[in-house]
Coordinates of C-alpha atoms in Angstrom, one line a residue:
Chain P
X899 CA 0.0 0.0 0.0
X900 CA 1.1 3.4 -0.9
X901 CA 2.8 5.4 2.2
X902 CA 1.1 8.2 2.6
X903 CA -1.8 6.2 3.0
X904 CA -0.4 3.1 4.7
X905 CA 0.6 6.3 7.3
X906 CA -2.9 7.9 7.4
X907 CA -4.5 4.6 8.5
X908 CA -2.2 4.2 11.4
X909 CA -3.4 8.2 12.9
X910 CA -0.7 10.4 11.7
X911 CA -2.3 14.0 11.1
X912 CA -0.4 15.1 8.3
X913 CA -0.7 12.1 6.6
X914 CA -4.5 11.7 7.2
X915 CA -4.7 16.2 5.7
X916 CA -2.5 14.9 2.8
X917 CA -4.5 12.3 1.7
X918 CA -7.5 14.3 2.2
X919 CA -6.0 17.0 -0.2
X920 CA -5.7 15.0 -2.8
X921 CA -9.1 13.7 -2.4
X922 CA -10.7 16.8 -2.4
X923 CA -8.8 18.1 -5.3
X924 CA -9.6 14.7 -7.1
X925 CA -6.1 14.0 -8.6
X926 CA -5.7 10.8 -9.6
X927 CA -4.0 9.8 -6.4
X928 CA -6.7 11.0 -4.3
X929 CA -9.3 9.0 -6.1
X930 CA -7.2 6.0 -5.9
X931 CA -7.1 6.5 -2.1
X932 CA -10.8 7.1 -1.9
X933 CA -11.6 3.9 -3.1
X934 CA -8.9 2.6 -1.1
X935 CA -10.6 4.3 2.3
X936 CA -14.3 3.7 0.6
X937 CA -13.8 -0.1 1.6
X938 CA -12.8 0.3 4.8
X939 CA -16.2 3.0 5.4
X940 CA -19.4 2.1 6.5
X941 CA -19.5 2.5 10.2
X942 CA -19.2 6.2 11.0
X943 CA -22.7 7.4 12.2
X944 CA -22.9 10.9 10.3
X945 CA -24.7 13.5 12.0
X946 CA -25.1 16.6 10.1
X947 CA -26.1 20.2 11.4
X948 CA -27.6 22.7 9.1
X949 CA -29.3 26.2 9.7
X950 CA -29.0 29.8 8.7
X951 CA -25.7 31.7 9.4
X952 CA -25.2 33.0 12.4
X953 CA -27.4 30.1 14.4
X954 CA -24.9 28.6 16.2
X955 CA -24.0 25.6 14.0
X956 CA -20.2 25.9 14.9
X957 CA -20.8 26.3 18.5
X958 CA -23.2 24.0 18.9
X959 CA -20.6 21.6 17.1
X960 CA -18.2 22.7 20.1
X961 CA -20.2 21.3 22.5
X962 CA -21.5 17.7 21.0
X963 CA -17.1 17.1 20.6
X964 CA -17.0 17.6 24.0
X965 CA -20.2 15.7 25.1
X966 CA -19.2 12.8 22.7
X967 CA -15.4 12.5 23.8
X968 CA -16.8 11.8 27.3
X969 CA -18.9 8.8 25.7
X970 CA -17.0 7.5 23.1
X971 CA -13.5 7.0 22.7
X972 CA -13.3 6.8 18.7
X973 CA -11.5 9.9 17.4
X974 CA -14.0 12.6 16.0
X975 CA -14.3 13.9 12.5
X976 CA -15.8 17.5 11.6
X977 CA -15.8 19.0 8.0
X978 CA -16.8 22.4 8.3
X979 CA -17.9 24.1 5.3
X980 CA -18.3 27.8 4.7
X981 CA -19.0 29.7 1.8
X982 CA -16.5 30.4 -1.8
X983 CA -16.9 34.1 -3.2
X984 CA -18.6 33.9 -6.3
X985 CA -16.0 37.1 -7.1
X986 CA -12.8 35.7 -6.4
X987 CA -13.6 32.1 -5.6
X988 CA -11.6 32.8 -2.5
X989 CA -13.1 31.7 0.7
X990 CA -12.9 33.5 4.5
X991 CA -13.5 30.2 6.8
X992 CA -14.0 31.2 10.1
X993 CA -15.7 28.0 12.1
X994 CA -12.5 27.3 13.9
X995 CA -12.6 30.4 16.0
X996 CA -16.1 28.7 18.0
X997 CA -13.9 25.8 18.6
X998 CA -10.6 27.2 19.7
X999 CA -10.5 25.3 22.4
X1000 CA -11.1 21.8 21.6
X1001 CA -8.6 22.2 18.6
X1002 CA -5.8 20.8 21.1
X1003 CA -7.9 17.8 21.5
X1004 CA -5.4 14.8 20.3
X1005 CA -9.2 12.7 19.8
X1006 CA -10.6 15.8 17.3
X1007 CA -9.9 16.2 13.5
X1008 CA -11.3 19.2 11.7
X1009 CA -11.1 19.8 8.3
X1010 CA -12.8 23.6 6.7
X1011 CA -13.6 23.4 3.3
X1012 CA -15.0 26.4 1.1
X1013 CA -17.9 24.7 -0.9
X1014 CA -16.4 26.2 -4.5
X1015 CA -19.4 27.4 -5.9
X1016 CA -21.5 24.4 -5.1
X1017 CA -25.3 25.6 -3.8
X1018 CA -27.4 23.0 -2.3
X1019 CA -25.1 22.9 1.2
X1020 CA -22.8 20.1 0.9
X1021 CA -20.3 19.7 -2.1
X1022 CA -19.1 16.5 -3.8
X1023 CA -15.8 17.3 -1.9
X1024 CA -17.3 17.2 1.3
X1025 CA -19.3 14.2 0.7
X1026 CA -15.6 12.6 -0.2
X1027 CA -14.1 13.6 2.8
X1028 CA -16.6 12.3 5.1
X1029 CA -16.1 8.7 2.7
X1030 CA -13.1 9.1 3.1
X1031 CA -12.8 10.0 7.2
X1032 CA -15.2 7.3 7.6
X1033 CA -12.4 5.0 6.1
X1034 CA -9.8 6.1 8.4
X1035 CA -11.8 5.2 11.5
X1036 CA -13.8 8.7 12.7
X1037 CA -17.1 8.0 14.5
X1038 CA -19.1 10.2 15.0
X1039 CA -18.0 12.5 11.9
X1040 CA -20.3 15.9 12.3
X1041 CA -20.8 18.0 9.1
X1042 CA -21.5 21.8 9.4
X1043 CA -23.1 22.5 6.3
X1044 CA -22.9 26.2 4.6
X1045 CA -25.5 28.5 6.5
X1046 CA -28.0 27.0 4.6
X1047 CA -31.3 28.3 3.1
X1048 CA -35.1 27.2 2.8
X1049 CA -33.5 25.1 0.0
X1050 CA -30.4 23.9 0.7
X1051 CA -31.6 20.1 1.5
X1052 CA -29.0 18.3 -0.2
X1053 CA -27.4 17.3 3.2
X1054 CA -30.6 14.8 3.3
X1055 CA -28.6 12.4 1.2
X1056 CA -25.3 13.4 2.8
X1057 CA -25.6 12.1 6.6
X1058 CA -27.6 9.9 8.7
X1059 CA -28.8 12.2 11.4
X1060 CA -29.8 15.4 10.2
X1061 CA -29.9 18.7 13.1
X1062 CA -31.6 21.5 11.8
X1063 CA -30.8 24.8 14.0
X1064 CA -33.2 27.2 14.3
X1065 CA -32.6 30.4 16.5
X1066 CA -35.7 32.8 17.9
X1067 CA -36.4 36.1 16.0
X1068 CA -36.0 34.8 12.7
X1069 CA -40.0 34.6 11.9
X1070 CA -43.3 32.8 12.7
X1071 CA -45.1 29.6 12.3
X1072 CA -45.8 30.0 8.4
X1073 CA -41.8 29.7 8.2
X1074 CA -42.4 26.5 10.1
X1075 CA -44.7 25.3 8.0
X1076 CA -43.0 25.6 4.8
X1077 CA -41.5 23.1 2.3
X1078 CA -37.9 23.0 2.3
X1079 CA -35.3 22.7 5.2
X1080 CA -38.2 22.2 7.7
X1081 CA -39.2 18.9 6.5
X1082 CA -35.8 17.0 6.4
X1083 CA -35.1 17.2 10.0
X1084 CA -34.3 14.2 12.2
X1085 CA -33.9 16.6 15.4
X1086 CA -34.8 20.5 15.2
X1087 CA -32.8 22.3 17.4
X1088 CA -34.1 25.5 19.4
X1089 CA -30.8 27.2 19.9
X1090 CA -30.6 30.5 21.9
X1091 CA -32.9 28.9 24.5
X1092 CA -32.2 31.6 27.2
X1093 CA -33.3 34.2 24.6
X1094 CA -37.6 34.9 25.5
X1095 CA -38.8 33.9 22.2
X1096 CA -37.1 30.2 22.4
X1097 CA -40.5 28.9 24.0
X1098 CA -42.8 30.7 21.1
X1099 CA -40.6 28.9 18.7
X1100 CA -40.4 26.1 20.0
X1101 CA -43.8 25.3 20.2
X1102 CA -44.3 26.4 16.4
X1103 CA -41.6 24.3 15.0
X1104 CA -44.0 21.5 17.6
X1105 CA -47.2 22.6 16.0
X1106 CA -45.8 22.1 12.6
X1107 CA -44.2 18.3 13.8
X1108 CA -47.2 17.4 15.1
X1109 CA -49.0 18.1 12.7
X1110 CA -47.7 16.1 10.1
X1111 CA -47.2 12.5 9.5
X1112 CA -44.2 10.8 10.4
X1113 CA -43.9 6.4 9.4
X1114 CA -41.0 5.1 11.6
X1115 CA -39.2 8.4 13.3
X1116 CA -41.1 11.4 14.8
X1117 CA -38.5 14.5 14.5
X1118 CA -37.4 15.4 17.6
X1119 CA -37.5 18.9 19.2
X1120 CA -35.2 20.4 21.7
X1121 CA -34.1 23.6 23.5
X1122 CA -30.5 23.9 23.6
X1123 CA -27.9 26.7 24.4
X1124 CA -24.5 26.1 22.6
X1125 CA -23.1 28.9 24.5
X1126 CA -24.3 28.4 28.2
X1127 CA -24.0 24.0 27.4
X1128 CA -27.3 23.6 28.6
X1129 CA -29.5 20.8 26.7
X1130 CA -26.1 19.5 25.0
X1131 CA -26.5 16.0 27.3
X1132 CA -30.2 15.3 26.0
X1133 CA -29.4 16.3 22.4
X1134 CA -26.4 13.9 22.2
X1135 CA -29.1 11.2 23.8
X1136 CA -31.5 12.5 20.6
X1137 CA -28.7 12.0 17.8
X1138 CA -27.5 8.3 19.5
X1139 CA -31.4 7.8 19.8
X1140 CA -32.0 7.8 16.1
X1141 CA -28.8 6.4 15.4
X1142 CA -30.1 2.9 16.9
X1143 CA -33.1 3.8 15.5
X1144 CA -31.5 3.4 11.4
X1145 CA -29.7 0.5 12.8
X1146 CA -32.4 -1.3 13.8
X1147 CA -34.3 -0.5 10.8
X1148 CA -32.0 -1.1 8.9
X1149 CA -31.6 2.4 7.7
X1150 CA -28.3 2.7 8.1
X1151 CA -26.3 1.2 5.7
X1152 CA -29.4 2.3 2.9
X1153 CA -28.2 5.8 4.3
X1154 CA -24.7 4.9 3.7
X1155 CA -25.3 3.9 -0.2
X1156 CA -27.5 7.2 -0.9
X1157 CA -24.5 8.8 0.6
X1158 CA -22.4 7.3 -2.3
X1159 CA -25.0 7.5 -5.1
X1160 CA -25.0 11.3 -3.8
X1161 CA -20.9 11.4 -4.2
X1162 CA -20.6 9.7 -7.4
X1163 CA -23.4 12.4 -8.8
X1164 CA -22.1 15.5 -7.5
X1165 CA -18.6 14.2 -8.7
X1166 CA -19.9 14.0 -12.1
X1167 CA -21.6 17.2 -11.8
X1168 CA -18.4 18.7 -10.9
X1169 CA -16.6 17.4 -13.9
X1170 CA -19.5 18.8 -15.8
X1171 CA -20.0 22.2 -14.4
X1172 CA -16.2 22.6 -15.4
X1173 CA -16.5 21.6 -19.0
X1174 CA -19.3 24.0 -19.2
X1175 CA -17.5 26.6 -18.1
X1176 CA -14.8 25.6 -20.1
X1177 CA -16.6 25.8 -23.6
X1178 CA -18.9 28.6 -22.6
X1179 CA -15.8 31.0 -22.3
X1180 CA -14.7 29.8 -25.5
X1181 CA -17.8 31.1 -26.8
X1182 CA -17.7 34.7 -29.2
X1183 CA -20.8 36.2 -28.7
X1184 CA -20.7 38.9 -31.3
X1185 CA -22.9 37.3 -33.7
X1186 CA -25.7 37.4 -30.8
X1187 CA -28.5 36.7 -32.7
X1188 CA -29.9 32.8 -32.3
X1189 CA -30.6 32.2 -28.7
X1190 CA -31.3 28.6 -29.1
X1191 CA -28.6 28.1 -31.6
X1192 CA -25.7 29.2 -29.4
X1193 CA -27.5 26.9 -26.6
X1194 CA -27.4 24.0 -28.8
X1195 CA -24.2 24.3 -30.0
X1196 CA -22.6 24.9 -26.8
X1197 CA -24.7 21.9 -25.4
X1198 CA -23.5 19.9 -28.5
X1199 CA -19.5 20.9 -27.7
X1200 CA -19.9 19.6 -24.0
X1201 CA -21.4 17.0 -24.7
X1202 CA -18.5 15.5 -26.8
X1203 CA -15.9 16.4 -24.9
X1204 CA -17.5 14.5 -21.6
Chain Z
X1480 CA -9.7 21.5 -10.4
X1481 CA -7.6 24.8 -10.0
X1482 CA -5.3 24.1 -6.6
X1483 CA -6.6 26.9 -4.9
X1484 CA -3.4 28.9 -1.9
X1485 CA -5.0 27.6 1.4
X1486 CA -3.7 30.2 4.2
X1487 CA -4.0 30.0 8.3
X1488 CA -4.3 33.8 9.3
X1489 CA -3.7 33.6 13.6
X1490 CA -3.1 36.0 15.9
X1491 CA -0.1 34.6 17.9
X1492 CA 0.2 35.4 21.6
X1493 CA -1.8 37.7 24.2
X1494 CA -2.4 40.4 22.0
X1495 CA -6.3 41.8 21.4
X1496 CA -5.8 43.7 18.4
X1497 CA -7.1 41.5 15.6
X1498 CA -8.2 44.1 12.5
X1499 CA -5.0 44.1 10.6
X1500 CA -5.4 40.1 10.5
X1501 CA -8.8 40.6 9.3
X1502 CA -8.0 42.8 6.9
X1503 CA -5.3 40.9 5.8
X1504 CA -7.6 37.7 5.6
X1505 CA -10.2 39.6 3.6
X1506 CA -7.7 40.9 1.0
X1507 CA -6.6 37.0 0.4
X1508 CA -10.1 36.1 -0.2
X1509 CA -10.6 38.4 -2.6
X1510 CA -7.5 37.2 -4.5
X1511 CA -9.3 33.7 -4.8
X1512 CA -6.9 32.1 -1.9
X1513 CA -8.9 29.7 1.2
X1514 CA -8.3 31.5 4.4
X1515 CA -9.1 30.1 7.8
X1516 CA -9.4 32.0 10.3
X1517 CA -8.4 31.3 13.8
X1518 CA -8.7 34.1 15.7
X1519 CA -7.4 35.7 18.7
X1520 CA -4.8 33.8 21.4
X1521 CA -3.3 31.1 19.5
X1522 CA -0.2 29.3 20.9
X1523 CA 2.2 28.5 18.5
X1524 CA 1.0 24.8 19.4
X1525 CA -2.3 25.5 18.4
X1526 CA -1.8 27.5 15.0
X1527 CA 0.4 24.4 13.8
X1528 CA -2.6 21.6 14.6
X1529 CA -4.5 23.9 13.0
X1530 CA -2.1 24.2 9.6
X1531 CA -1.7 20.2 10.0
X1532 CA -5.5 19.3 9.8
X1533 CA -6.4 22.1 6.8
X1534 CA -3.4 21.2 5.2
X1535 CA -2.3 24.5 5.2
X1536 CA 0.1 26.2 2.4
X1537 CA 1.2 29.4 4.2
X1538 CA 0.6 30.3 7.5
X1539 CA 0.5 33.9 8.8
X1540 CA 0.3 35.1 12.2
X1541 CA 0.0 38.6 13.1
X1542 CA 1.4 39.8 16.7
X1543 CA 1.7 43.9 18.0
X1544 CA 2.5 42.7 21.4
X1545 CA 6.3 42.8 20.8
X1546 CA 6.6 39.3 21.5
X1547 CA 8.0 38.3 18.1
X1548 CA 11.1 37.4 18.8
X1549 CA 9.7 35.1 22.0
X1550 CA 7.2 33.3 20.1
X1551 CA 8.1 33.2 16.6
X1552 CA 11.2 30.2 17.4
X1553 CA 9.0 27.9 19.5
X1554 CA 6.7 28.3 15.9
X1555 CA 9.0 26.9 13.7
X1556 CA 10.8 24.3 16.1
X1557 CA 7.5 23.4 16.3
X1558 CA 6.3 23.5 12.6
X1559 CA 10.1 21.4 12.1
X1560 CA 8.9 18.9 14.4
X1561 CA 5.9 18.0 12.5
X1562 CA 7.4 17.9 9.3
X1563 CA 5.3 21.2 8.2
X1564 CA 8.9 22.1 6.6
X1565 CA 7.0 22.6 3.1
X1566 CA 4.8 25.5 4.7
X1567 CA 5.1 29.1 4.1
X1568 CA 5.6 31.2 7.6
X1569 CA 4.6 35.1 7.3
X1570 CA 4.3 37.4 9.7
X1571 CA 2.8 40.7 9.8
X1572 CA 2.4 43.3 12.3
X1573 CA 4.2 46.0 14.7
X1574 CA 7.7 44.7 14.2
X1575 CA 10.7 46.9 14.5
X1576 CA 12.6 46.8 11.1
X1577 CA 15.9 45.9 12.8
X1578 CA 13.9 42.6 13.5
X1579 CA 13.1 41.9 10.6
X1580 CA 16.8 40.3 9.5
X1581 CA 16.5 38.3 12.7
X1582 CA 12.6 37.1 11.9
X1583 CA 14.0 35.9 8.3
X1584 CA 17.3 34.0 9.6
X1585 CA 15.1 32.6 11.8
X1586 CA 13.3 30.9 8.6
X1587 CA 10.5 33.1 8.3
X1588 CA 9.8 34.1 4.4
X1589 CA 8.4 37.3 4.7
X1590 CA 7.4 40.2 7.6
X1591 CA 5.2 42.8 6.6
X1592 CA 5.4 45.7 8.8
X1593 CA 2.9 48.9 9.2
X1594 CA 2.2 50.3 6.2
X1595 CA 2.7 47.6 4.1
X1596 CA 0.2 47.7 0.8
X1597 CA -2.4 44.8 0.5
X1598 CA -1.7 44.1 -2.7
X1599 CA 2.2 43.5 -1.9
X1600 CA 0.9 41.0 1.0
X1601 CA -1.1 39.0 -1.7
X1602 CA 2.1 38.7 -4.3
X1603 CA 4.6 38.0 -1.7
X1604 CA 1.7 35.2 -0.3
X1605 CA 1.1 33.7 -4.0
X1606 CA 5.3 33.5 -4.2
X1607 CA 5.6 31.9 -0.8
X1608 CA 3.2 29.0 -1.7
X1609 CA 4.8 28.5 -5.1
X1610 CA 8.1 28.5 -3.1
X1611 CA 7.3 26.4 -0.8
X1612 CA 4.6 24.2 -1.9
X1613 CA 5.1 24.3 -5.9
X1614 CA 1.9 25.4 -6.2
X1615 CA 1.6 27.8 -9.6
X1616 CA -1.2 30.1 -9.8
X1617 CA -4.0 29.1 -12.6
X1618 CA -2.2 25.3 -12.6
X1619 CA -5.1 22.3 -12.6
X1620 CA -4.0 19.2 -10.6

């Protein structure tokens, strides 16, 4: 087995944020490795946390290290993604700062990663690094997605326990009751509990749980504050809940191929979106005439080059 | 996929002031480069775990304590000791131009001080990686 690797698999850092690298940039290498790691995955429990920005998501991650650290003694993965520009492309990740001070932890392994222009919450380079984490032995692995919107649900076919965080002030039941990043919930998160409106909140995002129907698991709602650590103990108990719920439904390992299915898509969608780039800047518009025409063609040119 | 300059801004030491390191931070986003921030406080144990894990190219660590020339060694004993010998080491900040000589024997690559123009800190930044890493600017992997 290649070193790098062979080196990653026995727990040293730079070797598992080398191999990583090369994964997420998809060189050959990286993809060899990724199958490599893909056939050792399949037992991380993936618990992803999604919500707008500025809701807590990376200090509510703070908190369920430390709470799972005292329960399990795997090492933890977190991928942390934050937004690209769509300007520069550049990317200002700034998770780490509401985790300073587990990053010392020798049982902790956090990755940031700028989603490169991918909308929808998780990219096909996060989706390869929790594969590939899952390889090297992380469990749990926890997944901030990018603040997310009322659409970004792609995380639903990303990770097995899904935490939506939802903070007071930010509107009223109707929001509640809306399609989108309300319905893909495992557990919804009330976070800011100390905050008065937490209780008005909570009961809406209730009303609009209870008032659907659920076959198997009944989303969960809880009151938590990242900040003050209060309600971290019960929703750790929530997450491992509906883990042994999937495995004893066998959910769990269905989770794990939609996971892949989801990777292998957004991989190709990747490879796309670049070769559309790629011929539409080839493209001299002067003759701007034939709308459909230019489509056409352009469709045509990427088409044979895939 | 374009390799894209993946940079650790820190503020090293007991210092509060963290503006110029935001500003700095900014700047490199807007040049296309991944920054991650770490924020204010770091030991020079911390800001290396940190550039281990994201795989950092270039780290850069702003201090206006004084405490350079105290905290700047244990940094790169410490990035030597875990191999990080392929990462780019800048610092920025209130440093006393006679230092600077003594920052860059030490094996710092570059130390911007006051004044120093944003777009020089991005140039000097893209050079470092491509020194240090190989990594050209616009190459596909």
């Amino acid at each position: 087995m290649d070193k790098l690797l062979e080196n990653a698999l026995k727990g040293d850092e730079l070797s598992i944020s080398r191999v990583l690298t090369k994964i997420e940039y998809m060189t050959d290498e990286g993809m060899k490795y990724l199958e490599e790691l893909s056939k050792k995955a399949g037992n991380a429990h993936t618990i992803g946390i999604t919500g707008i920005p500025g809701a807590g998501k990376s200090t509510l991650i703070s908190s369920l290290i430390e709470e799972f650290s005292k329960r399990r003694n795997k090492k933890i993965g977190v991928v942390m993604i934050d937004p690209s520009s769509p300007i520069s492309m550049g990317s200002f990740m700034g998770n780490r700062i509401r985790i300073q001070d587990k990053t010392m932890m020798n049982n902790v392994f956090i990755r940031s990663i700028a989603s490169r222009g991918h909308l929808g919450g998780v990219s096909s380079e996060a989706i390869m690094l929790i594969e590939a984490m899952d390889g090297l032995g992380f469990n749990p692995i926890i997944v901030e997605t990018v603040g997310a919107g009322q659409t970004d649900t792609e995380v639903v076919s990303s990770v097995h326990t899904i935490t939506v965080v939802n903070v007071p002030g930010t509107g009223d039941e109707i929001q509640a009751l809306k399609a989108g990043i309300m319905e893909i919930g495992d557990i919804y998160v009330i976070n800011k509990a100390e905050y008065p409106e937490a209780d008005v909140l909570y009961d809406e995002i209730k009303f609009a749980i209870d008032s659907g129907n659920w076959d198997g698991w009944k989303p969960l709602v809880l009151k938590v504050s990242a900040l003050k650590k209060i309600g971290i103990k019960e929703l750790v108990d929530a997450i491992e809940a509906h883990e042994k719920y999937l495995k004893e439904s066998g959910k769990f390992t269905k989770k794990i191929d939609e996971r892949r299915k989801k990777m292998i898509e957004l991989i190709i969608r990747r490879k796309i979106d670049e070769k559309i780039s790629e011929v539409i800047n080839k493209e001299a518009l002067d003759n701007w005439t034939d709308l459909l025409t230019i489509v056409n063609r352009i469709y045509d040119d990427v088409k044979k080059s895939l | 996929m374009e390799k894209r300059i993946k940079v650790i801004i820190a503020k090293l030491g007991l210092d509060g002031h963290d503006r110029g390191a935001k500003v700095v931070a900014r700047a490199l986003k807007d040049a296309g480069m991944e920054v991650v921030y770490t924020g204010l406080r770091q030991t020079p144990s911390q800001i290396v775990k940190t550039a281990i894990q994201e795989d950092a190219d270039v780290i850069g660590v702003s201090i206006l304590s004084g405490a350079h020339l105290e905290l700047i060694p244990p940094l790169i004993n410490l990035m030597k000791e875990n191999g990080l010998t392929d990462v780019g080491l800048i610092v920025g900040g209130v440093i006393p131009p006679q230092d600077v000589e003594k920052l860059k024997s030490m094996g710092v690559d570059e130390v911007f001080l006051p004044g120093s123009s944003l777009k020089e800190i991005v140039e000097k930044v893209k050079k470092v990686a491509e020194k240090k890493r190989g990594i050209k600017i616009g190459q596909t992997t």
